Amino acid sequence: MPIPEVPDMVPAVPHALRTRPRPRALTALLAALLLAPLLALLPAQRAEAAAPAEDALLSMVNSARGSAGVAPLVEAPDLTAIARQWSSRMSASNVLSHNPDLRTQVTSWTAIAENVAYGTSIPSIHSALMGSSGHRANILNGTYTQVGIGVWTAPSGRIWVTEVFRRPAPGAAPLPAARPCAPATNPKATPDPLAGPGYWALARGGGLFTYGTRFFGAPSGTRLPVPAAAMAARPQGDGYWVVGPGGAVQDFGGARWHGDARGLPLGAPVVSIVPTSTGGGYWLVTADGGVFSYGDAPFRGSLGSIGVRSASPVVDAARTASGKGYFVVTANGAVFTFGDAAFKGTVNALKDPVTSIAVSPTGAGYWLLARDGGVFSFGVPYAGSIAGTGVCGVTDTATEIVPTRTGRGYWVLAERGGVFTFGDAPYRGAPGALPDVLVDLVPLG
């Protein structure tokens, strides 16, 4: 379905504009606007029940702002009370609408805004909001420094959400920070839609999520036993492969099966599948450094072929820009090169282990990702890290880093559903707050 469009808003408009854009997905319907809500007391038990969902949504909002180089919002209790009341009102009437009294019920402001939505889950609602230009503009607007989020779940299970944003008036009493935040130190992001049309995210249990990409199927219900270990997409974007730790490969869409490692005496589980530049084959890489070639993938070497027995497990692999070689990286940061892969450097004595490597499509170098979200660049521009976003309370393991088409940015995947963007990487959406663990992120093209 097309991404909904709503007019860009101007703070403190004198009247209430009303728009009801169609949703990006059937799971959420939303609207965005700058206006005003309503304050009333709600039962304490309902407020307490809503708090975890509100905290999760606030984390997603601040994650998106951090990825865009915008300071995080601070939760304002008075705005939260207003947002909760309006979500309750919408739920009772079963009608999505903006609060007509927002301008008078929010106090001490110079600019305010409101997003309202309903859907079946907090992640789907946030993704739909971020997929709409007006709603996204409110979320990422650096003018606003405070927010109140109200979540109300109807007996039917439908979730109603209100987000109220505020820039406080001069002299207004400052709010304490809702939770400790690191300072934002990343280079300024410059998202470019042409740098990455979309990506796929793979969950360990076999779930597969698409953002700006086509869905060709998921491992669940196929011959591939779960858990899933990794995935790779054909460069043409018309299909992908998913591999399990035991070496079984499942093909989807235009991707063709060229063989797998089932039945082989593997010394360690498969941790990565790397497609060739033609899309006519792939390499499987195991945690002990074994490399297995299929289709038109030429064997360029493995850790065993060069006499290396690493005490640290292999965690990821990536092909070179030319497709004539590949890199293999271990958890302690050692980088091994094969074929035309050029060594640019490595990291030593990290507090957290390395989890992924991303190779620039320009061939200039690569980035290494650590479990805590730290990013280390070698021959390529540094565009930021999770810690540098200033986002509060991010404790998820960072599992994957992938480059944009230009090599001027990258995406970082957090295992519990967050996708962070850096440099010119555009945000396309994220699963968010999953009960499962995400293991791979694959860009289109």
Coordinates of C-alpha atoms in Angstrom, one line a residue:
M1 CA 0.0 0.0 0.0
P2 CA 1.2 3.5 -0.6
I3 CA 2.8 5.4 2.3
P4 CA 0.3 7.9 3.7
E5 CA 1.0 11.6 3.2
V6 CA -0.2 14.4 5.4
P7 CA 0.6 18.1 5.2
D8 CA 3.7 19.3 7.0
M9 CA 2.5 21.2 10.1
V10 CA 3.4 24.6 11.5
P11 CA 3.6 25.0 15.3
A12 CA 0.7 26.9 17.0
V13 CA -1.7 27.0 14.2
P14 CA -4.8 28.9 15.2
H15 CA -7.3 26.2 14.3
A16 CA -7.5 22.5 14.3
L17 CA -6.7 20.9 10.9
R18 CA -8.0 17.4 10.6
T19 CA -6.6 14.7 8.4
R20 CA -7.2 11.0 8.3
P21 CA -4.6 9.4 6.0
R22 CA -4.9 5.8 5.0
P23 CA -2.4 3.5 6.8
R24 CA 0.8 2.2 5.4
A25 CA -0.3 -1.2 6.5
L26 CA -3.6 -2.7 7.4
T27 CA -2.5 -3.1 11.0
A28 CA -2.6 0.6 11.8
L29 CA -4.6 3.7 11.0
L30 CA -3.2 7.1 12.1
A31 CA -3.3 10.9 11.7
A32 CA -0.8 13.7 12.5
L33 CA -1.3 17.3 13.4
L34 CA -0.4 20.3 15.6
L35 CA -3.2 21.1 18.0
A36 CA -4.4 20.5 21.7
P37 CA -5.8 17.7 24.4
L38 CA -7.8 17.0 27.6
L39 CA -6.8 16.3 31.2
A40 CA -8.7 13.9 33.4
L41 CA -7.8 11.3 36.0
L42 CA -7.7 7.7 34.9
P43 CA -7.8 4.6 37.1
A44 CA -4.3 4.0 38.6
Q45 CA -4.3 0.4 37.6
R46 CA -5.0 1.2 33.9
A47 CA -2.1 3.7 33.9
E48 CA 0.2 1.2 35.4
A49 CA -0.8 -1.4 32.9
A50 CA -0.1 1.0 30.0
A51 CA 3.3 2.1 31.3
P52 CA 5.4 -0.7 29.7
A53 CA 3.8 -0.1 26.3
E54 CA 4.3 3.6 26.7
D55 CA 7.9 3.1 27.7
A56 CA 8.5 0.8 24.7
L57 CA 7.0 3.4 22.3
L58 CA 9.1 6.2 23.9
S59 CA 12.2 4.1 23.4
M60 CA 11.3 3.6 19.7
V61 CA 10.7 7.3 19.2
N62 CA 14.0 8.3 20.8
S63 CA 15.8 5.6 18.8
A64 CA 14.4 7.1 15.6
R65 CA 15.4 10.6 16.8
G66 CA 18.9 9.4 17.7
S67 CA 19.4 7.8 14.3
A68 CA 18.5 11.1 12.7
G69 CA 20.9 13.0 14.9
V70 CA 18.1 14.6 17.0
A71 CA 18.2 14.8 20.8
P72 CA 15.9 12.5 22.7
L73 CA 12.6 13.6 24.1
V74 CA 12.0 13.8 27.8
E75 CA 8.7 12.4 29.2
A76 CA 6.5 15.1 30.7
P77 CA 4.0 13.7 33.2
D78 CA 1.3 16.3 32.4
L79 CA 1.5 15.5 28.7
T80 CA 1.4 11.7 29.5
A81 CA -1.9 12.3 31.5
I82 CA -3.3 14.2 28.5
A83 CA -2.3 11.6 26.0
R84 CA -3.7 8.8 28.1
Q85 CA -7.0 10.5 28.5
W86 CA -7.3 11.1 24.8
S87 CA -6.4 7.5 23.9
S88 CA -9.1 6.4 26.3
R89 CA -11.6 8.8 24.7
M90 CA -10.9 7.5 21.2
S91 CA -11.1 3.9 22.4
A92 CA -14.5 4.5 24.0
S93 CA -15.9 6.2 20.9
N94 CA -14.0 3.8 18.5
V95 CA -13.2 6.9 16.4
L96 CA -9.7 8.1 15.4
S97 CA -9.6 11.9 15.9
H98 CA -7.5 14.7 17.2
N99 CA -8.0 16.3 20.5
P100 CA -9.8 19.6 19.8
D101 CA -8.7 21.1 23.2
L102 CA -5.0 20.5 23.0
R103 CA -4.1 24.1 22.7
T104 CA -5.8 25.0 26.0
Q105 CA -5.0 21.9 28.0
V106 CA -1.3 21.8 27.4
T107 CA 0.3 24.6 29.4
S108 CA 3.5 26.5 29.1
W109 CA 4.2 25.9 25.5
T110 CA 5.5 27.7 22.4
A111 CA 4.9 24.8 20.0
I112 CA 2.9 21.6 20.3
A113 CA 2.0 18.7 18.1
E114 CA 0.0 15.5 18.2
N115 CA 0.1 12.1 16.6
V116 CA -2.9 9.7 17.0
A117 CA -3.1 6.1 15.8
Y118 CA -4.6 2.7 16.4
G119 CA -3.4 -0.8 15.5
T120 CA -2.7 -4.3 16.7
S121 CA 0.8 -3.8 18.2
I122 CA 3.1 -1.0 19.4
P123 CA 5.8 -1.8 16.8
S124 CA 3.3 -1.8 13.9
I125 CA 1.9 1.5 15.0
H126 CA 5.4 3.1 15.3
S127 CA 6.4 1.7 11.9
A128 CA 3.2 3.2 10.4
L129 CA 3.8 6.6 12.0
M130 CA 7.4 6.6 10.8
G131 CA 6.2 5.7 7.3
S132 CA 4.0 8.8 7.0
S133 CA 5.8 12.1 6.3
G134 CA 3.7 14.3 8.7
H135 CA 3.9 11.9 11.6
R136 CA 7.5 11.2 11.1
A137 CA 8.2 15.0 10.9
N138 CA 6.6 15.4 14.3
I139 CA 8.6 12.6 15.8
L140 CA 11.9 13.8 14.4
N141 CA 11.3 17.5 14.9
G142 CA 14.1 18.9 17.0
T143 CA 11.9 21.8 18.0
Y144 CA 10.1 19.6 20.5
T145 CA 11.9 18.6 23.7
Q146 CA 9.1 17.0 25.7
V147 CA 6.6 14.3 25.0
G148 CA 3.7 12.5 26.6
I149 CA 2.6 9.1 25.3
G150 CA -0.8 7.5 26.1
V151 CA -1.6 3.9 25.3
W152 CA -5.1 2.5 25.8
T153 CA -6.1 -1.1 24.9
A154 CA -9.7 -1.7 24.1
P155 CA -11.5 -5.0 25.1
S156 CA -11.3 -6.0 21.5
G157 CA -7.5 -5.8 21.7
R158 CA -7.2 -2.7 19.5
I159 CA -4.5 -0.4 20.8
W160 CA -5.1 3.3 20.7
V161 CA -2.1 5.7 20.9
T162 CA -1.7 9.4 21.4
E163 CA 1.7 11.2 21.2
V164 CA 1.8 14.8 22.4
F165 CA 4.9 16.9 21.7
R166 CA 5.9 20.2 23.3
R167 CA 8.5 22.9 23.2
P168 CA 8.1 24.6 26.6
A169 CA 7.7 28.3 26.9
P170 CA 10.7 30.3 28.2
G171 CA 10.9 30.2 32.0
A172 CA 8.9 27.0 32.3
A173 CA 10.2 24.7 35.0
P174 CA 12.6 22.2 33.6
L175 CA 11.8 18.5 33.7
P176 CA 14.3 16.0 35.1
A177 CA 15.6 13.6 32.5
A178 CA 13.4 10.5 32.5
R179 CA 16.4 8.2 32.4
P180 CA 20.2 8.6 32.0
C181 CA 21.2 9.4 28.5
A182 CA 24.6 9.5 26.9
P183 CA 25.6 12.7 25.0
A184 CA 24.9 12.7 21.3
T185 CA 28.3 12.6 19.6
N186 CA 27.6 11.1 16.2
P187 CA 28.3 13.0 13.0
K188 CA 25.1 14.6 11.6
A189 CA 23.0 12.1 9.7
T190 CA 22.1 12.9 6.1
P191 CA 19.5 10.2 5.2
D192 CA 19.1 9.7 1.4
P193 CA 16.3 7.5 0.1
L194 CA 18.4 6.6 -2.9
A195 CA 21.1 5.2 -0.6
G196 CA 18.9 2.2 0.4
P197 CA 15.4 1.4 -0.9
G198 CA 14.8 -1.1 1.9
Y199 CA 15.9 -4.2 3.9
W200 CA 14.9 -7.5 5.3
A201 CA 15.2 -8.5 9.0
L202 CA 15.4 -12.2 10.0
A203 CA 14.5 -13.5 13.4
R204 CA 16.0 -16.6 15.0
G205 CA 12.6 -18.4 15.2
G206 CA 12.1 -18.0 11.4
G207 CA 10.2 -14.8 11.2
L208 CA 11.1 -12.5 8.4
F209 CA 10.2 -8.8 8.2
T210 CA 10.3 -6.6 5.1
Y211 CA 10.8 -2.8 4.9
G212 CA 10.7 -1.4 1.4
T213 CA 11.4 -4.8 0.1
R214 CA 9.3 -7.7 -1.3
F215 CA 8.3 -10.7 0.8
F216 CA 9.0 -14.0 -0.8
G217 CA 8.4 -16.2 2.2
A218 CA 9.8 -17.1 5.6
P219 CA 11.6 -20.1 7.0
S220 CA 8.6 -21.1 9.1
G221 CA 6.8 -24.0 7.5
T222 CA 9.6 -24.9 5.1
R223 CA 12.2 -27.7 5.1
L224 CA 14.6 -25.4 6.9
P225 CA 14.8 -26.3 10.6
V226 CA 14.8 -23.4 13.0
P227 CA 16.6 -21.7 14.5
A228 CA 17.7 -19.6 11.5
A229 CA 21.3 -18.5 11.5
A230 CA 21.6 -16.0 8.7
M231 CA 20.2 -14.8 5.3
A232 CA 21.5 -13.4 2.1
A233 CA 19.7 -11.6 -0.8
R234 CA 20.3 -11.8 -4.5
P235 CA 21.8 -8.5 -5.7
Q236 CA 18.9 -8.3 -8.1
G237 CA 16.5 -8.0 -5.1
D238 CA 14.2 -10.8 -6.5
G239 CA 14.8 -13.4 -3.8
Y240 CA 16.9 -14.5 -0.8
W241 CA 18.3 -17.5 1.0
V242 CA 18.1 -18.4 4.7
V243 CA 20.6 -20.8 6.3
G244 CA 20.3 -22.7 9.5
P245 CA 23.2 -23.4 11.9
G246 CA 23.3 -27.0 10.7
G247 CA 24.0 -25.9 7.1
A248 CA 20.5 -26.4 5.6
V249 CA 19.7 -23.7 3.0
Q250 CA 16.2 -22.6 1.9
D251 CA 15.6 -20.5 -1.2
F252 CA 12.9 -18.0 -1.7
G253 CA 11.7 -16.0 -4.7
G254 CA 14.2 -15.8 -7.6
A255 CA 17.0 -17.2 -5.5
R256 CA 17.9 -20.7 -6.6
W257 CA 19.1 -23.6 -4.4
H258 CA 22.7 -24.6 -5.2
G259 CA 23.4 -27.0 -2.4
D260 CA 24.0 -26.9 1.3
A261 CA 26.1 -28.4 4.1
R262 CA 23.6 -30.9 5.4
G263 CA 25.2 -34.3 5.9
L264 CA 28.7 -32.8 6.0
P265 CA 30.8 -33.4 9.2
L266 CA 30.8 -29.7 10.2
G267 CA 33.1 -28.8 13.0
A268 CA 31.0 -25.8 14.1
P269 CA 27.7 -24.2 13.2
V270 CA 27.1 -22.1 10.1
V271 CA 27.2 -18.4 11.0
S272 CA 27.0 -16.7 7.7
I273 CA 25.8 -17.0 4.1
V274 CA 27.4 -14.7 1.5
P275 CA 25.9 -14.3 -2.0
T276 CA 28.1 -13.9 -5.1
S277 CA 27.9 -10.7 -7.0
T278 CA 25.9 -12.4 -9.8
G279 CA 23.4 -14.0 -7.5
G280 CA 24.2 -17.4 -8.9
G281 CA 25.8 -18.9 -5.8
Y282 CA 26.9 -18.4 -2.3
W283 CA 29.4 -19.3 0.4
L284 CA 28.6 -20.8 3.8
V285 CA 30.9 -19.9 6.6
T286 CA 31.1 -21.8 9.9
A287 CA 32.2 -20.6 13.4
D288 CA 35.5 -22.4 13.1
G289 CA 36.4 -20.6 9.9
G290 CA 35.3 -23.3 7.4
V291 CA 34.1 -21.9 4.0
F292 CA 31.9 -24.0 1.6
S293 CA 31.2 -22.8 -2.0
Y294 CA 28.1 -23.4 -4.0
G295 CA 26.9 -22.4 -7.5
D296 CA 29.2 -19.9 -9.1
A297 CA 31.0 -19.1 -5.8
P298 CA 34.7 -19.8 -6.2
F299 CA 36.6 -21.1 -3.1
R300 CA 39.2 -18.5 -2.1
G301 CA 40.3 -20.1 1.1
S302 CA 39.4 -20.7 4.7
L303 CA 41.0 -20.4 8.1
G304 CA 42.0 -24.0 7.9
S305 CA 43.5 -23.6 4.4
I306 CA 45.9 -21.0 5.8
G307 CA 46.7 -23.0 8.9
V308 CA 44.8 -20.8 11.4
R309 CA 43.0 -22.3 14.4
S310 CA 41.3 -19.4 16.0
A311 CA 40.5 -19.5 19.7
S312 CA 37.8 -16.9 19.0
P313 CA 34.8 -18.0 16.9
V314 CA 34.1 -16.6 13.5
V315 CA 31.0 -14.4 13.7
D316 CA 30.5 -13.0 10.2
A317 CA 31.7 -12.8 6.6
A318 CA 31.2 -10.5 3.7
R319 CA 32.3 -10.5 0.0
T320 CA 34.4 -7.8 -1.6
A321 CA 33.0 -5.1 -3.8
S322 CA 34.3 -6.9 -6.9
G323 CA 32.9 -10.3 -5.8
K324 CA 36.3 -11.9 -6.2
G325 CA 37.1 -12.4 -2.5
Y326 CA 35.7 -12.2 1.0
F327 CA 36.5 -11.2 4.5
V328 CA 36.0 -13.4 7.6
V329 CA 35.9 -11.8 11.1
T330 CA 36.2 -13.4 14.5
A331 CA 34.6 -12.2 17.8
N332 CA 37.9 -10.9 19.1
G333 CA 38.2 -8.6 16.1
A334 CA 40.6 -10.4 13.9
V335 CA 40.0 -9.9 10.2
F336 CA 41.1 -12.5 7.6
T337 CA 41.2 -11.8 3.9
F338 CA 40.8 -14.1 0.9
G339 CA 40.9 -13.5 -2.8
D340 CA 41.1 -9.8 -3.6
A341 CA 40.0 -8.7 -0.1
A342 CA 42.4 -6.1 1.2
F343 CA 43.3 -5.9 4.9
K344 CA 42.7 -2.4 6.3
G345 CA 43.0 -2.9 10.1
T346 CA 41.5 -4.6 13.1
V347 CA 40.5 -3.9 16.7
N348 CA 42.2 -5.3 19.8
A349 CA 41.2 -5.7 23.5
L350 CA 37.6 -4.7 23.1
K351 CA 35.3 -4.7 26.1
D352 CA 32.6 -6.3 24.0
P353 CA 33.1 -8.8 21.2
V354 CA 32.7 -8.1 17.5
T355 CA 29.5 -9.3 16.0
S356 CA 29.5 -8.2 12.3
I357 CA 31.5 -6.8 9.4
A358 CA 30.2 -4.6 6.6
V359 CA 32.2 -4.0 3.5
S360 CA 31.9 -0.7 1.6
P361 CA 30.5 -1.2 -1.9
T362 CA 33.2 1.2 -3.1
G363 CA 35.9 -1.2 -2.1
A364 CA 37.6 1.4 0.1
G365 CA 37.4 -0.6 3.4
Y366 CA 35.0 -2.0 6.0
W367 CA 33.3 -1.4 9.3
L368 CA 33.3 -3.7 12.4
L369 CA 30.4 -3.8 14.8
A370 CA 30.8 -4.6 18.5
R371 CA 28.0 -6.2 20.6
D372 CA 27.5 -2.9 22.6
G373 CA 26.8 -1.0 19.3
G374 CA 30.3 0.4 18.9
V375 CA 31.4 0.9 15.3
F376 CA 35.0 0.8 14.0
S377 CA 35.9 2.0 10.6
F378 CA 38.9 1.0 8.4
G379 CA 39.4 2.9 5.2
V380 CA 35.8 4.1 5.2
P381 CA 34.0 7.1 6.8
Y382 CA 32.8 6.8 10.4
A383 CA 29.1 7.7 10.6
G384 CA 28.3 7.0 14.2
S385 CA 27.5 4.3 16.8
I386 CA 24.5 3.5 19.0
A387 CA 26.1 5.0 22.0
G388 CA 26.7 8.2 20.0
T389 CA 23.0 8.6 19.3
G390 CA 22.3 9.8 22.8
V391 CA 19.3 7.3 22.9
C392 CA 18.4 6.4 26.5
G393 CA 18.6 2.9 27.9
V394 CA 19.7 0.9 24.8
T395 CA 20.9 -2.4 26.2
D396 CA 20.2 -4.8 23.3
T397 CA 23.0 -6.7 21.6
A398 CA 23.9 -5.1 18.3
T399 CA 24.0 -8.1 15.9
E400 CA 24.5 -6.8 12.3
I401 CA 25.9 -3.9 10.4
V402 CA 25.2 -3.4 6.7
P403 CA 26.3 -0.6 4.3
T404 CA 24.3 1.7 2.1
R405 CA 24.7 1.6 -1.6
T406 CA 26.9 4.6 -1.6
G407 CA 29.2 3.5 1.2
R408 CA 28.5 6.8 3.1
G409 CA 26.4 5.2 5.8
Y410 CA 25.1 2.0 7.4
W411 CA 22.3 0.4 9.3
V412 CA 22.8 -1.4 12.7
L413 CA 20.4 -4.1 13.9
A414 CA 19.7 -4.7 17.6
E415 CA 18.6 -8.1 18.5
R416 CA 15.3 -7.1 20.1
G417 CA 14.0 -5.3 17.1
G418 CA 15.7 -1.9 16.7
V419 CA 17.2 -0.6 13.5
F420 CA 19.6 2.3 13.8
T421 CA 20.6 4.5 10.8
F422 CA 23.8 6.3 10.3
G423 CA 25.2 8.6 7.6
D424 CA 23.0 8.5 4.6
A425 CA 21.1 5.4 5.6
P426 CA 17.3 6.0 5.4
Y427 CA 15.0 4.6 8.1
R428 CA 12.5 2.1 6.6
G429 CA 11.0 0.6 9.7
A430 CA 11.9 -1.9 12.4
P431 CA 10.1 -4.9 14.1
G432 CA 10.6 -3.4 17.6
A433 CA 9.9 -5.1 21.0
L434 CA 10.0 -8.7 19.7
P435 CA 9.8 -11.7 21.9
D436 CA 12.2 -13.4 19.5
V437 CA 15.8 -12.4 18.7
L438 CA 16.8 -10.8 15.3
V439 CA 19.9 -12.4 13.8
D440 CA 20.4 -10.7 10.4
L441 CA 19.7 -7.6 8.4
V442 CA 20.0 -7.6 4.6
P443 CA 19.7 -4.5 2.4
L444 CA 18.1 -4.5 -1.0
G445 CA 20.7 -4.4 -3.7

